[in-house]
mmCIF file of C-alpha atoms and ligand atoms in Angstrom:
data_model
loop_
_atom_site.group_PDB
_atom_site.id
_atom_site.type_symbol
_atom_site.label_atom_id
_atom_site.label_comp_id
_atom_site.label_asym_id
_atom_site.label_seq_id
_atom_site.Cartn_x
_atom_site.Cartn_y
_atom_site.Cartn_z
ATOM 1 C CA MET A 1 90.318 128.548 107.281
ATOM 2 C CA THR A 2 89.649 125.665 109.675
ATOM 3 C CA VAL A 3 92.423 123.315 110.815
ATOM 4 C CA ARG A 4 90.989 120.644 108.485
ATOM 5 C CA GLU A 5 91.041 123.052 105.496
ATOM 6 C CA VAL A 6 94.662 124.020 106.208
ATOM 7 C CA GLN A 7 95.587 120.340 106.483
ATOM 8 C CA ASP A 8 93.831 119.537 103.171
ATOM 9 C CA GLU A 9 95.680 122.371 101.453
ATOM 10 C CA ILE A 10 99.013 121.087 102.828
ATOM 11 C CA LEU A 11 98.212 117.563 101.600
ATOM 12 C CA ARG A 12 97.334 118.910 98.126
ATOM 13 C CA LEU A 13 100.454 121.097 97.849
ATOM 14 C CA LYS A 14 102.922 118.522 99.153
ATOM 15 C CA LYS A 15 101.702 116.065 96.524
ATOM 16 C CA LYS A 16 101.808 118.678 93.757
ATOM 17 C CA ASN A 17 105.320 119.857 94.755
ATOM 18 C CA ASP A 18 106.747 116.371 95.443
ATOM 19 C CA ILE A 19 107.457 117.026 99.115
ATOM 20 C CA CYS A 20 107.788 114.348 101.785
ATOM 21 C CA ILE A 21 106.902 115.610 105.266
ATOM 22 C CA LEU A 22 108.791 113.951 108.135
ATOM 23 C CA ALA A 23 107.640 114.779 111.656
ATOM 24 C CA HIS A 24 109.320 113.919 114.944
ATOM 25 C CA SER A 25 106.882 112.522 117.513
ATOM 26 C CA TYR A 26 107.215 115.715 119.592
ATOM 27 C CA GLN A 27 105.355 117.676 116.897
ATOM 28 C CA ALA A 28 101.782 118.793 117.572
ATOM 29 C CA HIS A 29 98.995 116.385 116.693
ATOM 30 C CA GLU A 30 97.687 118.414 113.725
ATOM 31 C CA ILE A 31 101.176 118.216 112.152
ATOM 32 C CA VAL A 32 101.568 114.499 112.810
ATOM 33 C CA GLU A 33 98.226 114.016 111.026
ATOM 34 C CA ILE A 34 99.518 115.447 107.713
ATOM 35 C CA ALA A 35 103.044 113.956 107.868
ATOM 36 C CA ASP A 36 104.095 111.118 105.568
ATOM 37 C CA PHE A 37 106.107 109.591 108.408
ATOM 38 C CA THR A 38 106.285 110.234 112.144
ATOM 39 C CA GLY A 39 108.763 108.607 114.492
ATOM 40 C CA ASP A 40 111.672 108.887 116.892
ATOM 41 C CA SER A 41 115.099 110.153 115.821
ATOM 42 C CA TYR A 42 116.278 106.671 114.866
ATOM 43 C CA ALA A 43 113.275 105.822 112.679
ATOM 44 C CA LEU A 44 113.512 109.206 110.955
ATOM 45 C CA SER A 45 117.248 108.754 110.247
ATOM 46 C CA LYS A 46 116.636 105.355 108.718
ATOM 47 C CA LEU A 47 113.848 106.732 106.534
ATOM 48 C CA ALA A 48 115.862 109.743 105.432
ATOM 49 C CA ALA A 49 117.896 107.861 102.841
ATOM 50 C CA THR A 50 114.944 106.080 101.289
ATOM 51 C CA VAL A 51 112.200 108.665 100.675
ATOM 52 C CA PRO A 52 111.507 108.869 96.938
ATOM 53 C CA ASN A 53 110.551 112.591 96.826
ATOM 54 C CA LYS A 54 112.832 115.375 95.555
ATOM 55 C CA ASN A 55 112.014 117.536 98.567
ATOM 56 C CA VAL A 56 111.913 116.743 102.270
ATOM 57 C CA LEU A 57 110.330 118.977 104.881
ATOM 58 C CA MET A 58 111.537 118.124 108.393
ATOM 59 C CA CYS A 59 109.169 119.156 111.149
ATOM 60 C CA GLY A 60 111.467 118.748 114.112
ATOM 61 C CA VAL A 61 114.743 120.368 115.122
ATOM 62 C CA ARG A 62 117.860 121.328 113.154
ATOM 63 C CA PHE A 63 120.035 118.272 113.812
ATOM 64 C CA MET A 64 117.233 116.081 112.427
ATOM 65 C CA ALA A 65 117.096 118.096 109.189
ATOM 66 C CA GLU A 66 120.916 117.969 108.969
ATOM 67 C CA THR A 67 120.797 114.185 109.301
ATOM 68 C CA VAL A 68 118.343 113.983 106.392
ATOM 69 C CA LYS A 69 120.600 116.243 104.285
ATOM 70 C CA MET A 70 123.651 114.076 105.015
ATOM 71 C CA LEU A 71 121.833 110.901 104.032
ATOM 72 C CA SER A 72 120.123 112.460 100.995
ATOM 73 C CA PRO A 73 122.492 115.216 99.853
ATOM 74 C CA LYS A 74 120.848 115.642 96.441
ATOM 75 C CA LYS A 75 117.446 116.410 97.929
ATOM 76 C CA ARG A 76 116.219 119.862 98.910
ATOM 77 C CA VAL A 77 115.853 119.521 102.683
ATOM 78 C CA VAL A 78 113.960 122.201 104.570
ATOM 79 C CA LEU A 79 113.638 122.719 108.337
ATOM 80 C CA SER A 80 110.083 123.854 109.084
ATOM 81 C CA SER A 81 111.085 126.478 111.663
ATOM 82 C CA PRO A 82 114.456 128.244 111.317
ATOM 83 C CA VAL A 83 114.586 128.866 115.091
ATOM 84 C CA ALA A 84 114.135 125.178 115.965
ATOM 85 C CA GLY A 85 117.547 124.249 117.340
ATOM 86 C CA CYS A 86 118.095 121.633 120.027
ATOM 87 C CA PRO A 87 119.912 123.324 122.934
ATOM 88 C CA MET A 88 121.671 120.059 123.793
ATOM 89 C CA ALA A 89 123.057 119.798 120.250
ATOM 90 C CA GLU A 90 124.785 123.150 120.684
ATOM 91 C CA GLN A 91 126.342 122.469 124.096
ATOM 92 C CA MET A 92 129.614 121.046 122.769
ATOM 93 C CA ASP A 93 131.602 122.155 119.759
ATOM 94 C CA LYS A 94 134.192 120.479 117.586
ATOM 95 C CA GLU A 95 137.161 122.232 119.240
ATOM 96 C CA LEU A 96 136.112 121.113 122.733
ATOM 97 C CA ILE A 97 135.821 117.469 121.669
ATOM 98 C CA GLU A 98 139.088 117.601 119.720
ATOM 99 C CA GLY A 99 140.742 118.760 122.969
ATOM 100 C CA VAL A 100 139.174 115.896 124.991
ATOM 101 C CA LYS A 101 140.155 113.389 122.287
ATOM 102 C CA ALA A 102 143.761 114.558 122.512
ATOM 103 C CA GLN A 103 143.667 113.768 126.256
ATOM 104 C CA PHE A 104 142.006 110.367 125.740
ATOM 105 C CA PRO A 105 143.330 109.130 122.391
ATOM 106 C CA ASP A 106 142.369 105.488 122.945
ATOM 107 C CA TYR A 107 138.648 106.227 123.434
ATOM 108 C CA THR A 108 135.917 105.625 120.835
ATOM 109 C CA VAL A 109 133.785 108.777 120.586
ATOM 110 C CA VAL A 110 130.060 107.981 120.651
ATOM 111 C CA ALA A 111 127.858 110.957 119.810
ATOM 112 C CA TYR A 112 124.177 111.159 120.589
ATOM 113 C CA ILE A 113 122.503 112.122 117.316
ATOM 114 C CA ASN A 114 121.438 115.358 119.080
ATOM 115 C CA THR A 115 124.694 117.026 117.959
ATOM 116 C CA THR A 116 125.569 119.413 115.136
ATOM 117 C CA ALA A 117 126.799 118.141 111.769
ATOM 118 C CA GLU A 118 130.109 119.880 112.489
ATOM 119 C CA LEU A 119 130.601 118.027 115.784
ATOM 120 C CA LYS A 120 129.751 114.711 114.135
ATOM 121 C CA THR A 121 132.779 115.158 111.840
ATOM 122 C CA VAL A 122 135.094 114.350 114.794
ATOM 123 C CA CYS A 123 133.053 111.467 116.261
ATOM 124 C CA ASP A 124 133.230 107.731 115.536
ATOM 125 C CA VAL A 125 129.640 106.593 115.747
ATOM 126 C CA CYS A 126 126.220 108.132 116.432
ATOM 127 C CA VAL A 127 123.485 106.675 118.597
ATOM 128 C CA THR A 128 119.897 107.585 119.386
ATOM 129 C CA SER A 129 118.033 106.881 122.591
ATOM 130 C CA SER A 130 116.596 103.694 121.062
ATOM 131 C CA SER A 131 119.880 102.358 119.660
ATOM 132 C CA ALA A 132 122.475 103.526 122.226
ATOM 133 C CA VAL A 133 122.677 100.412 124.419
ATOM 134 C CA LYS A 134 122.842 98.012 121.460
ATOM 135 C CA ILE A 135 125.530 100.036 119.678
ATOM 136 C CA VAL A 136 127.746 100.693 122.711
ATOM 137 C CA LYS A 137 127.601 96.975 123.562
ATOM 138 C CA ALA A 138 128.740 96.101 120.038
ATOM 139 C CA ILE A 139 131.733 98.487 119.944
ATOM 140 C CA GLU A 140 135.005 96.550 120.226
ATOM 141 C CA ASN A 141 136.847 99.163 122.243
ATOM 142 C CA LYS A 142 136.305 99.031 126.028
ATOM 143 C CA ASN A 143 136.921 102.777 126.373
ATOM 144 C CA ILE A 144 134.019 104.980 125.305
ATOM 145 C CA LEU A 145 133.672 108.758 125.398
ATOM 146 C CA PHE A 146 129.906 109.361 125.328
ATOM 147 C CA ILE A 147 128.738 112.902 124.396
ATOM 148 C CA PRO A 148 126.884 115.177 125.028
ATOM 149 C CA ASP A 149 124.112 113.766 127.262
ATOM 150 C CA CYS A 150 125.483 112.542 130.596
ATOM 151 C CA ASN A 151 122.033 111.247 131.617
ATOM 152 C CA LEU A 152 121.603 109.051 128.560
ATOM 153 C CA GLY A 153 125.291 108.158 128.991
ATOM 154 C CA ALA A 154 124.721 107.100 132.617
ATOM 155 C CA TYR A 155 121.743 104.986 131.521
ATOM 156 C CA VAL A 156 123.896 103.262 128.883
ATOM 157 C CA ALA A 157 126.761 102.795 131.363
ATOM 158 C CA ALA A 158 124.403 101.013 133.779
ATOM 159 C CA LYS A 159 123.195 98.702 130.997
ATOM 160 C CA VAL A 160 126.682 98.000 129.630
ATOM 161 C CA PRO A 161 128.849 97.692 132.772
ATOM 162 C CA GLU A 162 131.651 95.947 130.902
ATOM 163 C CA LYS A 163 132.590 99.235 129.195
ATOM 164 C CA ASN A 164 134.624 102.055 130.645
ATOM 165 C CA ILE A 165 132.356 105.012 129.769
ATOM 166 C CA LYS A 166 133.565 108.575 130.191
ATOM 167 C CA LEU A 167 130.869 111.273 130.349
ATOM 168 C CA LEU A 168 130.973 115.049 130.033
ATOM 169 C CA GLN A 169 128.504 117.475 131.608
ATOM 170 C CA GLY A 170 125.743 117.960 129.023
ATOM 171 C CA GLY A 171 122.106 117.072 128.469
ATOM 172 C CA CYS A 172 118.579 118.104 127.593
ATOM 173 C CA PRO A 173 117.457 121.073 129.703
ATOM 174 C CA ILE A 174 113.821 119.945 129.457
ATOM 175 C CA HIS A 175 114.233 116.320 130.573
ATOM 176 C CA ALA A 176 117.053 117.026 133.031
ATOM 177 C CA ALA A 177 114.830 119.504 134.892
ATOM 178 C CA VAL A 178 112.453 116.736 136.023
ATOM 179 C CA THR A 179 113.228 115.959 139.658
ATOM 180 C CA ARG A 180 112.845 112.933 141.867
ATOM 181 C CA ARG A 181 110.264 114.988 143.805
ATOM 182 C CA ASP A 182 108.231 115.475 140.569
ATOM 183 C CA ALA A 183 108.242 111.699 140.113
ATOM 184 C CA GLU A 184 107.207 111.097 143.737
ATOM 185 C CA LEU A 185 104.364 113.622 143.430
ATOM 186 C CA ALA A 186 103.114 112.133 140.139
ATOM 187 C CA LYS A 187 103.212 108.621 141.577
ATOM 188 C CA GLY A 188 101.382 109.827 144.701
ATOM 189 C CA LEU A 189 98.650 111.444 142.576
ATOM 190 C CA HIS A 190 98.297 108.432 140.254
ATOM 191 C CA PRO A 191 99.141 105.356 142.331
ATOM 192 C CA ASN A 192 97.796 102.908 139.712
ATOM 193 C CA ALA A 193 99.735 104.406 136.822
ATOM 194 C CA GLU A 194 102.917 103.017 135.303
ATOM 195 C CA MET A 195 105.705 105.563 134.858
ATOM 196 C CA LEU A 196 107.370 105.617 131.417
ATOM 197 C CA VAL A 197 110.399 107.876 131.014
ATOM 198 C CA HIS A 198 112.919 108.968 128.419
ATOM 199 C CA PRO A 199 116.573 108.173 129.271
ATOM 200 C CA GLU A 200 117.433 111.895 128.977
ATOM 201 C CA CYS A 201 115.926 112.216 132.491
ATOM 202 C CA ILE A 202 118.296 112.183 135.477
ATOM 203 C CA PRO A 203 119.294 108.751 136.893
ATOM 204 C CA ALA A 204 117.191 109.249 140.075
ATOM 205 C CA VAL A 205 114.053 109.611 137.912
ATOM 206 C CA VAL A 206 115.048 106.798 135.534
ATOM 207 C CA ALA A 207 115.502 104.509 138.580
ATOM 208 C CA MET A 208 111.847 105.072 139.557
ATOM 209 C CA ALA A 209 110.443 104.241 136.105
ATOM 210 C CA ASP A 210 108.566 101.097 135.101
ATOM 211 C CA TYR A 211 109.825 101.508 131.522
ATOM 212 C CA VAL A 212 112.677 103.561 130.022
ATOM 213 C CA GLY A 213 112.828 104.183 126.285
ATOM 214 C CA SER A 214 112.764 106.488 123.295
ATOM 215 C CA THR A 215 109.697 108.492 122.309
ATOM 216 C CA SER A 216 108.510 105.661 120.027
ATOM 217 C CA GLY A 217 109.442 103.068 122.648
ATOM 218 C CA ILE A 218 107.254 104.822 125.217
ATOM 219 C CA MET A 219 104.348 105.046 122.773
ATOM 220 C CA ASP A 220 104.596 101.385 121.750
ATOM 221 C CA TYR A 221 104.840 100.249 125.364
ATOM 222 C CA ALA A 222 101.738 102.225 126.438
ATOM 223 C CA LYS A 223 99.692 101.049 123.446
ATOM 224 C CA LYS A 224 100.494 97.378 124.004
ATOM 225 C CA SER A 225 100.155 97.424 127.803
ATOM 226 C CA ASP A 226 97.094 96.022 129.578
ATOM 227 C CA LYS A 227 97.416 98.831 132.133
ATOM 228 C CA LYS A 228 95.010 101.775 131.938
ATOM 229 C CA GLU A 229 97.003 104.696 133.390
ATOM 230 C CA PHE A 230 100.450 106.042 132.575
ATOM 231 C CA ILE A 231 102.697 108.867 133.783
ATOM 232 C CA ILE A 232 104.632 110.071 130.749
ATOM 233 C CA GLY A 233 108.177 111.284 131.438
ATOM 234 C CA THR A 234 108.986 112.932 128.144
ATOM 235 C CA GLU A 235 107.858 115.903 126.058
ATOM 236 C CA SER A 236 104.145 116.716 126.486
ATOM 237 C CA SER A 237 103.205 115.833 122.877
ATOM 238 C CA ILE A 238 103.723 112.143 123.589
ATOM 239 C CA ALA A 239 100.999 112.122 126.258
ATOM 240 C CA GLU A 240 98.740 114.041 123.842
ATOM 241 C CA HIS A 241 99.272 111.628 120.919
ATOM 242 C CA LEU A 242 98.726 108.660 123.202
ATOM 243 C CA GLN A 243 95.482 110.144 124.483
ATOM 244 C CA TYR A 244 94.232 110.436 120.858
ATOM 245 C CA ASP A 245 95.373 106.913 119.999
ATOM 246 C CA CYS A 246 94.130 105.219 123.193
ATOM 247 C CA PRO A 247 90.964 107.032 124.363
ATOM 248 C CA ASP A 248 90.197 104.241 126.854
ATOM 249 C CA LYS A 249 93.477 104.865 128.745
ATOM 250 C CA LYS A 250 94.689 107.860 130.783
ATOM 251 C CA PHE A 251 98.009 109.676 130.307
ATOM 252 C CA TYR A 252 99.463 112.172 132.770
ATOM 253 C CA PRO A 253 102.557 114.326 132.142
ATOM 254 C CA LEU A 254 105.282 113.601 134.711
ATOM 255 C CA SER A 255 105.894 117.333 135.051
ATOM 256 C CA GLN A 256 104.252 120.470 133.652
ATOM 257 C CA GLY A 257 107.697 121.641 132.500
ATOM 258 C CA LEU A 258 108.102 118.935 129.858
ATOM 259 C CA ILE A 259 107.574 121.247 126.898
ATOM 260 C CA CYS A 260 110.301 121.680 124.270
ATOM 261 C CA LYS A 261 109.736 125.138 122.851
ATOM 262 C CA ASN A 262 112.044 124.395 119.936
ATOM 263 C CA MET A 263 110.014 121.384 118.873
ATOM 264 C CA LYS A 264 106.844 123.381 119.407
ATOM 265 C CA SER A 265 108.069 126.362 117.362
ATOM 266 C CA THR A 266 106.623 124.755 114.204
ATOM 267 C CA THR A 267 102.928 125.517 113.730
ATOM 268 C CA LEU A 268 100.538 124.101 111.150
ATOM 269 C CA MET A 269 100.601 127.511 109.418
ATOM 270 C CA ASP A 270 104.433 127.253 109.192
ATOM 271 C CA VAL A 271 103.992 123.913 107.429
ATOM 272 C CA LEU A 272 101.532 125.533 105.007
ATOM 273 C CA ASP A 273 104.003 128.364 104.404
ATOM 274 C CA CYS A 274 106.756 125.805 103.654
ATOM 275 C CA VAL A 275 104.759 123.822 101.095
ATOM 276 C CA MET A 276 103.033 126.875 99.578
ATOM 277 C CA ASN A 277 105.642 129.655 99.588
ATOM 278 C CA GLY A 278 108.994 127.917 100.060
ATOM 279 C CA GLY A 279 109.123 128.975 103.726
ATOM 280 C CA GLY A 280 111.300 127.419 106.421
ATOM 281 C CA GLU A 281 115.069 127.166 106.036
ATOM 282 C CA GLU A 282 116.834 125.118 103.421
ATOM 283 C CA ILE A 283 119.637 123.072 105.023
ATOM 284 C CA LEU A 284 122.954 123.566 103.238
ATOM 285 C CA LEU A 285 126.050 121.628 104.264
ATOM 286 C CA ASP A 286 129.400 121.635 102.486
ATOM 287 C CA ASP A 287 130.638 118.410 100.884
ATOM 288 C CA GLU A 288 133.478 117.910 103.379
ATOM 289 C CA THR A 289 131.122 118.153 106.383
ATOM 290 C CA ILE A 290 128.686 115.735 104.738
ATOM 291 C CA THR A 291 131.402 113.195 103.926
ATOM 292 C CA LYS A 292 132.977 113.259 107.401
ATOM 293 C CA ALA A 293 129.781 113.533 109.495
ATOM 294 C CA LYS A 294 127.859 110.964 107.471
ATOM 295 C CA LYS A 295 130.390 108.250 108.423
ATOM 296 C CA CYS A 296 129.190 108.111 112.020
ATOM 297 C CA ILE A 297 125.521 108.106 110.960
ATOM 298 C CA ASP A 298 126.175 105.291 108.457
ATOM 299 C CA LYS A 299 127.961 103.390 111.235
ATOM 300 C CA MET A 300 124.947 103.862 113.524
ATOM 301 C CA ILE A 301 122.580 102.466 110.892
ATOM 302 C CA GLU A 302 124.948 99.561 110.155
ATOM 303 C CA MET A 303 125.311 98.682 113.871
ATOM 304 C CA GLY A 304 121.767 99.541 114.959
ATOM 305 C CA GLY A 305 120.073 97.189 112.517
HETATM 306 P P1 13P B 401 114.083 110.241 120.465
HETATM 307 O O1 13P B 401 115.398 109.712 120.064
HETATM 308 O O2 13P B 401 113.427 109.402 121.488
HETATM 309 O O3 13P B 401 113.246 110.531 119.295
HETATM 310 O O4 13P B 401 114.315 111.608 121.233
HETATM 311 C C1 13P B 401 114.756 112.758 120.596
HETATM 312 C C2 13P B 401 114.805 113.880 121.494
HETATM 313 O O5 13P B 401 115.120 114.969 121.128
HETATM 314 C C3 13P B 401 114.476 113.619 122.885
HETATM 315 O O6 13P B 401 114.432 114.755 123.597
HETATM 316 FE FE1 SF4 B 402 116.605 118.836 122.327
HETATM 317 FE FE2 SF4 B 402 115.559 118.264 124.687
HETATM 318 FE FE3 SF4 B 402 114.054 119.455 122.830
HETATM 319 FE FE4 SF4 B 402 114.788 116.887 122.574
HETATM 320 S S1 SF4 B 402 113.448 117.767 124.129
HETATM 321 S S2 SF4 B 402 114.863 118.455 120.981
HETATM 322 S S3 SF4 B 402 116.843 116.943 123.457
HETATM 323 S S4 SF4 B 402 115.879 120.302 123.850
#
């Protein structure tokens, strides 16, 4: 079967079986092409509660599928690749954060959405990379415990200096591995290019960027810009999608290491297996976890607009 034939079969089966396919922007291009919706974590969370289908297939990582399940508990939610975890989401557990909260009882706990459903049960509000600054600014409390990504947390702290933001040592191993030297080399090789980076990168890299934003933010910025060349400081799929969408512009990855193997663990054949044979992993969460964890996602949507 050709890629096109596999895609056509997926389109036919998802319609027949009433499945909505959601894809995070880090998915491969051939998956994005057959998805009903593609976007960053924030856009996908907002969509999760409104899709009309009985079944949702999430092509992304586990915390994204858990978010869909929390917002649409009656739907059958399937994660396209059972091994697709987000290493950052598993860095901190509920017990650790309960211990920190006991030490800092007057802090509001802000959790990056890249956390497990279980951890969200002890947090106050979620944020994504595109909503973090707006939400932290709007929180009444001056004292904020921001988990787990200390790089995103440092970016937010710089943008919202009026808050007292406490960070723990956590983050995305893919983005955090990009060095200042990588950025200097990329800029040296492409002196006319603008550098667009995700706030999960370290502060020294973020400081060198022309634009800092979420995956969708980076894509929108590059599409609207009059500039012709861009260094893309986030997962490699974003540079690939942009190259398809803007063939008259040039996109260079900031580093060759910007590949998330968890995001890339879903193949087009996995998607076919999910819609044809019930493959993937159905996400099951108990009612108590859904009720408690959903509160901080609802709060994010209420505050994030
Ligand atoms: P976005 O919030 O930009 O979609 O990013 C999600 C993610 O996992 C980044 O590594
Ligand atoms: Fe998690 Fe990083 Fe992969 Fe995003 S890129 S899913 S934060 S490991």
